[in-house]
Short mmCIF file of C-alpha atoms in Angstrom, two decimals:
data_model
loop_
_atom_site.label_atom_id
_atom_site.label_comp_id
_atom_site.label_asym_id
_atom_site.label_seq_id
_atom_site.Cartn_x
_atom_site.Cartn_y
_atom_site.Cartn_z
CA UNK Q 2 15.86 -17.93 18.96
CA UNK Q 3 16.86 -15.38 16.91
CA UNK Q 4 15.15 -13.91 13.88
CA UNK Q 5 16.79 -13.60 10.92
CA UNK Q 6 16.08 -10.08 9.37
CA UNK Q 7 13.93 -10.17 6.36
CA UNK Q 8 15.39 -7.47 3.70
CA UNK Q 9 13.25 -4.83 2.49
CA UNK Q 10 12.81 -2.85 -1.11
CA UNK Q 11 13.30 0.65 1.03
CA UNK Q 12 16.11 -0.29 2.71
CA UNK Q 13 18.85 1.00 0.05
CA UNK Q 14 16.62 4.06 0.06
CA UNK Q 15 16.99 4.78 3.71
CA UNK Q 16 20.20 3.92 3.88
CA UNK Q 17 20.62 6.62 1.10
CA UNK Q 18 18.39 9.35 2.61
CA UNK Q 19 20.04 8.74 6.29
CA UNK Q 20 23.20 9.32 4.69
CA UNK Q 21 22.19 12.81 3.02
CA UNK Q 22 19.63 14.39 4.89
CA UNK Q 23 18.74 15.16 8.84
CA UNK Q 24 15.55 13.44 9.01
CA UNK Q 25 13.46 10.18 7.40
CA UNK Q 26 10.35 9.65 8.21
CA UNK Q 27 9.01 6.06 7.78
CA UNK Q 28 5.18 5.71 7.47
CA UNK Q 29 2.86 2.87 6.79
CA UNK Q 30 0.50 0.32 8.60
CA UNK Q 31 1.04 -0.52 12.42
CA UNK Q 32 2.97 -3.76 12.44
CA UNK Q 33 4.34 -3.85 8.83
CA UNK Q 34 7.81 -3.79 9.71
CA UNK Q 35 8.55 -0.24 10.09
CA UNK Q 36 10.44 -0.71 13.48
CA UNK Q 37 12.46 -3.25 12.50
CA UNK Q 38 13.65 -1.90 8.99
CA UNK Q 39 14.33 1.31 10.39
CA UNK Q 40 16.21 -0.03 13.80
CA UNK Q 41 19.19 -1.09 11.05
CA UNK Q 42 19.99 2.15 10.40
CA UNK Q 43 19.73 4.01 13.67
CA UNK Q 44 22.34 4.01 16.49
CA UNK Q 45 19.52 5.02 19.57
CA UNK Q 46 15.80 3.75 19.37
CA UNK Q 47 13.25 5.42 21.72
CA UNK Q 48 10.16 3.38 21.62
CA UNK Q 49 7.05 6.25 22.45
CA UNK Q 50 4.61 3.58 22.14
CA UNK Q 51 6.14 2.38 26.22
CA UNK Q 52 3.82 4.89 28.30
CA UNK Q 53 6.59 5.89 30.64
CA UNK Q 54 8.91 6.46 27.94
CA UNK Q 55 6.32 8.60 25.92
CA UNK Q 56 5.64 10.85 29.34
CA UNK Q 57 9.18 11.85 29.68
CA UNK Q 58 9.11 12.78 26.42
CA UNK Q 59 5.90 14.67 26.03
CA UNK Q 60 7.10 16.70 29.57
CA UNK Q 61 11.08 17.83 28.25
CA UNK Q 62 11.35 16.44 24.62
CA UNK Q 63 14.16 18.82 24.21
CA UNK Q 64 16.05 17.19 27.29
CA UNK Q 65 15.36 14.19 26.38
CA UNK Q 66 16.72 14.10 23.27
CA UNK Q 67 19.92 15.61 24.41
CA UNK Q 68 23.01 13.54 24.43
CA UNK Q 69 21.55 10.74 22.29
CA UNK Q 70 23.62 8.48 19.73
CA UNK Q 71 22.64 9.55 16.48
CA UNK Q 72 20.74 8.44 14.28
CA UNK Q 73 18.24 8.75 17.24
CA UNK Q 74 15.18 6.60 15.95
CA UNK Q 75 11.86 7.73 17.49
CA UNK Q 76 9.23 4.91 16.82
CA UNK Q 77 5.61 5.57 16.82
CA UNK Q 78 6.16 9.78 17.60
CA UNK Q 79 2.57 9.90 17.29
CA UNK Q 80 1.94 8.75 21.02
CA UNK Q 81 4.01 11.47 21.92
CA UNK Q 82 3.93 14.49 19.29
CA UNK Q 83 5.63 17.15 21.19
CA UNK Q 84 9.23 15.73 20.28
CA UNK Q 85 8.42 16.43 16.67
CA UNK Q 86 8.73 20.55 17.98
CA UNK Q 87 11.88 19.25 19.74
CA UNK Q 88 13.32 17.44 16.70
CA UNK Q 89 12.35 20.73 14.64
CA UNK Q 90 14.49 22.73 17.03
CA UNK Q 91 17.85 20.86 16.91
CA UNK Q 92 17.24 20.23 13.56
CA UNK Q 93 17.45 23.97 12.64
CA UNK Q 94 20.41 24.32 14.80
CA UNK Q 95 22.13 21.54 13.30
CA UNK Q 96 21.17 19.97 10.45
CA UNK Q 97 23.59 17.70 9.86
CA UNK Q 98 22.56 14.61 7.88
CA UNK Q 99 21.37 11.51 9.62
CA UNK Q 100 20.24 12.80 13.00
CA UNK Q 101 17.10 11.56 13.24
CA UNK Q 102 14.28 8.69 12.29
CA UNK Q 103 10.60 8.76 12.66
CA UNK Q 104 8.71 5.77 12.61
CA UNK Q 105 4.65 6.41 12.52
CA UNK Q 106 1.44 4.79 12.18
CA UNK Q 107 -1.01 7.65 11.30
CA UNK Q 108 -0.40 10.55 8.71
CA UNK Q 109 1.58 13.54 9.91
CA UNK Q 110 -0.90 16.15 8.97
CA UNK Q 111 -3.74 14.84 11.21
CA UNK Q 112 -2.70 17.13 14.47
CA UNK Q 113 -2.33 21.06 13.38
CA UNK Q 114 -0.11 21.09 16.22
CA UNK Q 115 2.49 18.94 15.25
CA UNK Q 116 5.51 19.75 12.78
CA UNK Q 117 4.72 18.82 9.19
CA UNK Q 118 8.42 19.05 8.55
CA UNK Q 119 8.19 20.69 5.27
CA UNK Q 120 11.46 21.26 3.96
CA UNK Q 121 14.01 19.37 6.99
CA UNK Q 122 12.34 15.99 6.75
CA UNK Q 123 11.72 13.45 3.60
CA UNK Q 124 8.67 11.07 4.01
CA UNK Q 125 9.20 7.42 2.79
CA UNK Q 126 6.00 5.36 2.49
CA UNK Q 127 6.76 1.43 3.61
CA UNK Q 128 3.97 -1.42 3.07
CA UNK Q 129 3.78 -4.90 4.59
CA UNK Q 130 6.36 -7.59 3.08
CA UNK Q 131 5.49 -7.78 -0.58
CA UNK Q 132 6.40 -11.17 -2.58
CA UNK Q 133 9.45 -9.85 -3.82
CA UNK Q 134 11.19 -9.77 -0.31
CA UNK Q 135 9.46 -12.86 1.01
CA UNK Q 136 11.73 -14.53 -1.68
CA UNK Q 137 14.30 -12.52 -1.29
CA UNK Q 138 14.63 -10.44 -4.80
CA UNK Q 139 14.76 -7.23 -3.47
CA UNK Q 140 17.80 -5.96 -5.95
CA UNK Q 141 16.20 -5.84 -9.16
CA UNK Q 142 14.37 -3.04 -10.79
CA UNK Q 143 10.48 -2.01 -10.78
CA UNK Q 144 7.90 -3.18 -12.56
CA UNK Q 145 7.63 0.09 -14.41
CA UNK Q 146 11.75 0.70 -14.61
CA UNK Q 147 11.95 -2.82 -16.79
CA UNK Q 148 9.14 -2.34 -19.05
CA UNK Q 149 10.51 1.37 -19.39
CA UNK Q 150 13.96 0.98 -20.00
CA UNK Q 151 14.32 -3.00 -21.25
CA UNK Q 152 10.98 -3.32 -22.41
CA UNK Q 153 8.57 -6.89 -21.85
CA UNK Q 154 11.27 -9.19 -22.46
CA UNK Q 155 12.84 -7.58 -18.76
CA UNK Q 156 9.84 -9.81 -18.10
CA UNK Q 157 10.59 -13.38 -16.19
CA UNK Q 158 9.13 -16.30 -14.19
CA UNK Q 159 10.34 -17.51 -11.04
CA UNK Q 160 11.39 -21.42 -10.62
CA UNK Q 161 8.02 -22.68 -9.34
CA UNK Q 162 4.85 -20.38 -11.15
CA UNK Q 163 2.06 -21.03 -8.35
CA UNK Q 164 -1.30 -21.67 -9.44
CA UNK Q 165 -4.63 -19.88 -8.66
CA UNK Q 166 -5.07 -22.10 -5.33
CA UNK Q 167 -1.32 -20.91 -4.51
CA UNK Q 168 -2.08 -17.19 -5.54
CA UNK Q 169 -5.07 -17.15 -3.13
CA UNK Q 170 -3.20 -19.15 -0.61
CA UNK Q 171 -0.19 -16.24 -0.60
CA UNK Q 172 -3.23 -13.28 -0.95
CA UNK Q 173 -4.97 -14.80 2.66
CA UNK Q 174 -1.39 -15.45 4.37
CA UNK Q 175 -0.66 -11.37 3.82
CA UNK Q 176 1.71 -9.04 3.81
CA UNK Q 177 2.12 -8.31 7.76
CA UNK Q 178 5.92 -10.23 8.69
CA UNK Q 179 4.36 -11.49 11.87
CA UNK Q 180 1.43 -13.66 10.38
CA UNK Q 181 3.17 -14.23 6.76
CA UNK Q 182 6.53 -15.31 7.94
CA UNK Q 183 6.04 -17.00 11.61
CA UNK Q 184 2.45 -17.83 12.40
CA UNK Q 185 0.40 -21.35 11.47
CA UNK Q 186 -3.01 -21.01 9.56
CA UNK Q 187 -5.00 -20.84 13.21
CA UNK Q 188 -2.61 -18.64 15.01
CA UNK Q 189 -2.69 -16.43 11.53
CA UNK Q 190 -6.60 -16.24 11.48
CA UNK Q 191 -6.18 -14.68 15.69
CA UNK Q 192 -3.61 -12.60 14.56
CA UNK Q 193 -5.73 -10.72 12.11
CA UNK Q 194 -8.98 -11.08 14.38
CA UNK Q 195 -6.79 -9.31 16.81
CA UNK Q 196 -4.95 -6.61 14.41
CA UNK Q 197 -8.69 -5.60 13.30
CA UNK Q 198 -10.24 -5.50 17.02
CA UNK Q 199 -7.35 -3.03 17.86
CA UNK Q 200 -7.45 -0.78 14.61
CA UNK Q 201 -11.08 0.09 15.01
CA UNK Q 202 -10.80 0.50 18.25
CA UNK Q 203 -7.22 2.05 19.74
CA UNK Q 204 -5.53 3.05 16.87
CA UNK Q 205 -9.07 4.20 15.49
CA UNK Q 206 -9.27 6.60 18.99
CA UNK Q 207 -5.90 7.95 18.68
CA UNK Q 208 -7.36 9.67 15.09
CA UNK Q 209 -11.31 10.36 16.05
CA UNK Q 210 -11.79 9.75 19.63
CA UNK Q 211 -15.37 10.16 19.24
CA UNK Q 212 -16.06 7.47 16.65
CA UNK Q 213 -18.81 4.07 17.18
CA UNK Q 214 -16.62 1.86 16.93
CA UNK Q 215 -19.42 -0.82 16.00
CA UNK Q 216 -20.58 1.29 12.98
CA UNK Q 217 -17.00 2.05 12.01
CA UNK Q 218 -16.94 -2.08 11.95
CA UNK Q 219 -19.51 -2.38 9.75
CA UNK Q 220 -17.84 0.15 7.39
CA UNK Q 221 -14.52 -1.57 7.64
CA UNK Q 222 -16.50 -4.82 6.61
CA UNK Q 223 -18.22 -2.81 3.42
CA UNK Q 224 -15.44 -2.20 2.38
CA UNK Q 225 -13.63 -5.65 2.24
CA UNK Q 226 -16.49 -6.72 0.66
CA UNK Q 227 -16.16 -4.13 -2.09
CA UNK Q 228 -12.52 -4.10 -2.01
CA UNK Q 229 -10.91 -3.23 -5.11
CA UNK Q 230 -14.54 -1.87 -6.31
CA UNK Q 231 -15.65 1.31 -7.71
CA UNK Q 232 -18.26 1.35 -5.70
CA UNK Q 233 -20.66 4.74 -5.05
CA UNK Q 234 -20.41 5.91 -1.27
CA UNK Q 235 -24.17 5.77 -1.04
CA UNK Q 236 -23.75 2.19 -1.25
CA UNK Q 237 -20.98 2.05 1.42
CA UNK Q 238 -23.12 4.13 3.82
CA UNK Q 239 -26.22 2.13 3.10
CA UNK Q 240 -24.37 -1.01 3.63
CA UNK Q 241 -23.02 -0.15 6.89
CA UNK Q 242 -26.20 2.10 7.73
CA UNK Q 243 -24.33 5.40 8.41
CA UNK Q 244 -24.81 8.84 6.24
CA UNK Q 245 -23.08 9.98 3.98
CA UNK Q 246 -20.66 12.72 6.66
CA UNK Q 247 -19.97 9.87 8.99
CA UNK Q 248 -18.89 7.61 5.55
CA UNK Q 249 -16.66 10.50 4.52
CA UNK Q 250 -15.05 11.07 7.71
CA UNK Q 251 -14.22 6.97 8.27
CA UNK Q 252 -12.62 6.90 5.08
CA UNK Q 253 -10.68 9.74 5.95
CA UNK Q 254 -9.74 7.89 8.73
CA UNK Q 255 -8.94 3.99 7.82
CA UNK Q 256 -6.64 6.30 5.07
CA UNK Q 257 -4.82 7.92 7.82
CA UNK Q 258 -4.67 4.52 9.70
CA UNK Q 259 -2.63 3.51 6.32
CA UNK Q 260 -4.81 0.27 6.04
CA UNK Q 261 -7.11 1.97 2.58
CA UNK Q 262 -5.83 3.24 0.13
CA UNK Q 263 -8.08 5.13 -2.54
CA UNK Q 264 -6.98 5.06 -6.10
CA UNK Q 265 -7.92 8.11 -8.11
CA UNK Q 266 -9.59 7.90 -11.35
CA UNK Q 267 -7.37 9.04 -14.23
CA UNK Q 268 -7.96 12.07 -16.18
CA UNK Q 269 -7.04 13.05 -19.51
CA UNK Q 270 -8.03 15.33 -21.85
CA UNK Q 271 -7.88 13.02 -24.95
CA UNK Q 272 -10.84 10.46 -23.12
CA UNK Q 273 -14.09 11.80 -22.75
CA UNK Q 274 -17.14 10.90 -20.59
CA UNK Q 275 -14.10 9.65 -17.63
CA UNK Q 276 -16.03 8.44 -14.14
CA UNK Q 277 -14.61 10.12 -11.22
CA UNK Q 278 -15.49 7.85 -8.80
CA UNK Q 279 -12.01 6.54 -6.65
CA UNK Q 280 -11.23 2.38 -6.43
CA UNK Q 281 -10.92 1.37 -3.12
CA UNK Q 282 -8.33 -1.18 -1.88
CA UNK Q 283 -7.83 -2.29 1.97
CA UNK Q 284 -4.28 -2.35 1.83
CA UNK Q 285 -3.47 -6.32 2.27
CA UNK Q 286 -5.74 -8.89 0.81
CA UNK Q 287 -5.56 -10.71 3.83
CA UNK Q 288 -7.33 -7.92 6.12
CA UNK Q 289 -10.43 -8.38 3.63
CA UNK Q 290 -10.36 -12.23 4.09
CA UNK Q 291 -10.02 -11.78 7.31
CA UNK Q 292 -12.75 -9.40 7.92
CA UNK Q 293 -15.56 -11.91 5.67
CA UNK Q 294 -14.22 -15.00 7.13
CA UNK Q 295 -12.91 -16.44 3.56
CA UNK Q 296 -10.28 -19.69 3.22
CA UNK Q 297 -9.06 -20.97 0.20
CA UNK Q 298 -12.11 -23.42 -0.48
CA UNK Q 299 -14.59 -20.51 -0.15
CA UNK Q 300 -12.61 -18.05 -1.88
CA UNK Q 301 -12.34 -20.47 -4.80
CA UNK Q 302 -16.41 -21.25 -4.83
CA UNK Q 303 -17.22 -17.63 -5.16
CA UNK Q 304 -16.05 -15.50 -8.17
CA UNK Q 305 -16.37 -12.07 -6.86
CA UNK Q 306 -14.86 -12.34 -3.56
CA UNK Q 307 -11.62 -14.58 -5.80
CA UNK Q 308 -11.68 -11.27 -8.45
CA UNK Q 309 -11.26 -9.00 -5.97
CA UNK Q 310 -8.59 -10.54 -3.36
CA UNK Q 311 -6.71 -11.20 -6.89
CA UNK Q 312 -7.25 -7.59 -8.05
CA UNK Q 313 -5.96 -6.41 -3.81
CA UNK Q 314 -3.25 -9.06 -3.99
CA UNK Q 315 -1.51 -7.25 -7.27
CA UNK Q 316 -1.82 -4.01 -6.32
CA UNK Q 317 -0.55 -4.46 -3.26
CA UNK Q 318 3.05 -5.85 -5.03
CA UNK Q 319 2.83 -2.62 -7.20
CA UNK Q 320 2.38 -0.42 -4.03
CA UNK Q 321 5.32 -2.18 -2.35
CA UNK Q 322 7.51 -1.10 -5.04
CA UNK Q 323 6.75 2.17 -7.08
CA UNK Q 324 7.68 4.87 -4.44
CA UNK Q 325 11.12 3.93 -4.36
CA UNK Q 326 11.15 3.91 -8.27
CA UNK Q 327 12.60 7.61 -9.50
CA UNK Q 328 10.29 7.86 -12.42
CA UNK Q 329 7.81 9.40 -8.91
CA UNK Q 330 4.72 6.71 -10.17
CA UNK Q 331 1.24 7.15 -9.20
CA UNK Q 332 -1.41 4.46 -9.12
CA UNK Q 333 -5.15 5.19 -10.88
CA UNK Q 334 -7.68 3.35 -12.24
CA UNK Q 335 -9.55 4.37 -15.26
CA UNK Q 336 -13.46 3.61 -15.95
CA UNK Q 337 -15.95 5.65 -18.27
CA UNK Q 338 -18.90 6.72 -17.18
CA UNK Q 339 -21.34 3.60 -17.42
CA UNK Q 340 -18.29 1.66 -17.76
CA UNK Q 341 -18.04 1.11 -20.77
CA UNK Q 342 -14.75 1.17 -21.02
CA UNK Q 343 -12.46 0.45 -17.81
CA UNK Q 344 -8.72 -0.85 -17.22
CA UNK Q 345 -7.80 -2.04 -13.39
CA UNK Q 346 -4.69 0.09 -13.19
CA UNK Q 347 -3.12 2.89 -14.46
CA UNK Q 348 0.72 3.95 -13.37
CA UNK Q 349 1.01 6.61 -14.43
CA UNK Q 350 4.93 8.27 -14.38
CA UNK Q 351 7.20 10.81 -16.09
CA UNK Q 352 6.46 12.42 -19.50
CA UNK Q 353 2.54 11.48 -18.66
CA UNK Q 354 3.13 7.84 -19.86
CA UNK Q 355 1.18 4.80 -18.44
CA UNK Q 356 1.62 1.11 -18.37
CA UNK Q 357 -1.81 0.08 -18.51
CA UNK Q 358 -2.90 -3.18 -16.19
CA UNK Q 359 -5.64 -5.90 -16.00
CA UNK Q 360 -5.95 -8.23 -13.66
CA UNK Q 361 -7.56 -11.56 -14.09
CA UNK Q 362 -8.23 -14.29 -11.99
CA UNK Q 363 -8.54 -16.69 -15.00
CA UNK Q 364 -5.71 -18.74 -16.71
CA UNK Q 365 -5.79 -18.38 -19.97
CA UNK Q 366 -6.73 -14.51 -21.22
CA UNK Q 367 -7.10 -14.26 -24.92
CA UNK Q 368 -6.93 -11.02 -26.90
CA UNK Q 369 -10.69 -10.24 -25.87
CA UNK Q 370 -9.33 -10.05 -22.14
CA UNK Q 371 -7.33 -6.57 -23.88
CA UNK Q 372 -10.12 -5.35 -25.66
CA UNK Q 373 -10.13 -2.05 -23.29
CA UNK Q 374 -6.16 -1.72 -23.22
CA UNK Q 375 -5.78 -1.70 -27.08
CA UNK Q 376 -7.87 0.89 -27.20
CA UNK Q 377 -6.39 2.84 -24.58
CA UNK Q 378 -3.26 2.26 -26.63
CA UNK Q 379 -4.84 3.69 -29.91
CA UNK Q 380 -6.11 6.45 -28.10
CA UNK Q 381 -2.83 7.57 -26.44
CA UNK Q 382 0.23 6.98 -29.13
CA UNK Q 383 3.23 7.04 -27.69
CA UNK Q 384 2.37 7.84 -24.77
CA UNK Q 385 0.90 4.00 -23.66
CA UNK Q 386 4.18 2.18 -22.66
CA UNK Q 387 2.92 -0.95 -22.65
CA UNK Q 388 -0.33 -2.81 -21.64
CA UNK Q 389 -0.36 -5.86 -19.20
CA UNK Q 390 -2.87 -8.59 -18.87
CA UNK Q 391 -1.87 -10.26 -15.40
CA UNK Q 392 -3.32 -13.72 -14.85
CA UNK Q 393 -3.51 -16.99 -13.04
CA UNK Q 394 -1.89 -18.81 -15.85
CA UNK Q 395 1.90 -20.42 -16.50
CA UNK Q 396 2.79 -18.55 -19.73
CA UNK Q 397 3.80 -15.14 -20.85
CA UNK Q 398 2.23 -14.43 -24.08
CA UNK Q 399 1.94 -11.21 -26.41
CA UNK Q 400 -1.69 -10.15 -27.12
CA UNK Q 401 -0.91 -7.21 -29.47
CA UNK Q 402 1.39 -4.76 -29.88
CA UNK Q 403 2.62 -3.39 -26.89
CA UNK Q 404 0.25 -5.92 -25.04
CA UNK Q 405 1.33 -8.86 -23.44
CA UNK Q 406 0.07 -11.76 -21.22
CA UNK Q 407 1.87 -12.61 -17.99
CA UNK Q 408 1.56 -14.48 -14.37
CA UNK Q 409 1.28 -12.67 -11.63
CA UNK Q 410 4.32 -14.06 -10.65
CA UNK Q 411 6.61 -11.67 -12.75
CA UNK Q 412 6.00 -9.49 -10.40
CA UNK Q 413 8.48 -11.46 -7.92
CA UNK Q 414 10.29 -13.27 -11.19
#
């Protein structure tokens, strides 16, 4: 039977960049959907991944890629690294626009030896499916476009506005298309079993071959404990009873894997006494639930574990959507130092303005649930866009000026 194709927010984007330059590069998690989003737009695919496939093309990339129907996609180039030098070469002899796509599950810069592709090739992040394109509203603007340029009332709810059982529910399904579109609950909980057995151990060895694997799983499972945390790296380590270089250098690693991302604290000159410890997220709620052995019923019994795959959930919508916005957003959080005062999220865009975020797993926020965004917004002017309490609730509701209340669900509204 064949699978309908599920639309995705970069696809306009691609089909742009195809259209104007000789190269896209499409980066992101192994099995988000990379493959399939970027086989619509290419004419060839060469899948490197295929052993026999990669060997011809690690022995005569420049032969091999003669005589191809372009766009030539070349999926997963990392298993065979020497056509990026061959790509580089025809490139400079012709680069015409739309010649080639790179699909890849580890970060370009990891090998000295391969081509970075400054200046002939245009990196486009791409996440798993975000809520948005599981229902299918992938034309409207960003998050940070509406409140920008239309202001909260851009704001709306879908038809059905799911509950915190249903929020959890979507959080634990994920983000990957396989598992969130096709698989039961049981298959779903193999799947991930699976996914995480492979990352730590292939994928892991294709980025530090000489890695434990069984202390890099006890790391991996510190982490989706403190997921969405600011949590000291002395406490990682401890926790998965490595020191402190072997901490670093995992990190390093599950970032280049594209399954952690770490959110930088903000910085301003107008705040003092700013903690510079980084957030950590694993990339898809689901990986953390996955990793603790959570379902609904347990997630709902414990209040920290719900918090945090609520906090992942959300900022894994945002991440879905703000590259492809042209205000160039970046994600931070903010906390003072003994955290005194903290907001969840900070997006941070053109001009130095923020929309300000906290995330809540409760129903009902009142104004004390903005306590630390109105005073971000006193202490920045104009320069605090808006502020927004997210929460499990049914309503949207202004707090204060420049504050308001809304489901999570606006997100996909």
């Amino acid at each position: 039977m064949e699978v309908t194709y599920q639309h995705r927010l970069v696809d306009p984007l691609l089909a742009e960049l195809v259209a104007e330059v000789p190269v896209v590069s499409l980066v992101g998690p192994r099995a988000s959907g990379k493959t399939t989003t970027a086989r619509k737009h290419a004419a060839t695919v060469i899948h490197l991944d295929t052993p026999g496939v990669a060997e011809v093309f690690r022995t005569d990339p420049d032969a091999a890629l003669r005589g191809l129907a372009e766009p030539v996609l070349l999926d997963e180039w990392q298993e065979a690294p020497e056509v990026l030098g061959a790509v580089k070469r025809t490139v400079d002899a012709d680069p015409r626009a739309g010649r080639y796509l790179l699909t890849g599950s580890v970060r370009a810069e990891l090998d000295s030896h391969t081509w970075p592709g400054t200046g002939r090739v245009i990196h486009v992040p791409m996440t798993g499916l975000s809520m948005r394109e599981k229902v299918g509203n992938t034309a409207g603007l960003s998050l940070v476009e509406r409140l920008t340029r239309l202001g909260p009332s851009a704001l709306s709810l879908p038809e059905v506005i799911p509950d915190v059982r249903d929020y959890v529910d979507m959080a634990l399904r994920g983000s990957f298309p396989e598992p969130a579109l096709r698989l039961s609950d049981r298959a779903r909980r193999r799947w991930f079993t699976s996914y995480v057995q492979q990352l730590l151990t292939r994928d892991a060895a294709t980025v530090q071959p000489r890695r434990d694997p069984e202390r890099l799983r006890r790391y991996f499972e510190a982490l989706a404990l403190n997921t969405a945390g600011v949590v000291e790296h002395v406490t990682l380590l401890q926790a998965a009873g490595i020191d402190r270089r072997t901490a670093v250098a995992y990190e390093h690693l599950l970032s280049n894997l594209f399954v952690l991302d770490v959110v930088p604290a903000w910085f301003t000159n107008r705040l003092k006494r700013l903690g510079q410890a980084p957030k950590r997220y694993l990339v898809d709620p689901a990986l953390a639930g996955a990793v603790v052995g959570a379902d609904t019923d347990t997630v709902l019994q414990d209040s920290d574990l719900l918090g945090r795959l609520i906090d992942t959930f959300v900022v894994a919508q945002l991440r879905a959507e703000l590259p492809l916005s042209d205000y160039q957003p970046r994600i931070h959080h903010l906390r003072q130092d003994g955290g005194r005062k903290e907001v969840d999220v900070l997006v941070e865009f053109s001009g130095h303005r923020v929309i300000a975020i906290e995330i809540k797993a409760a129903s009902n926020p009142g104004r004390s649930s903005a306590r630390h965004l109105t005073w971000l917004r006193d202490e920045l002017g104009e320069r605090f866009v808006h502020g927004l309490v997210f929460h499990t609730g049914q309503y949207i509701q202004q707090l204060d000026d420049r504050i308001t209340a809304v489901p999570i669900c606006v997100l996909w509204g």
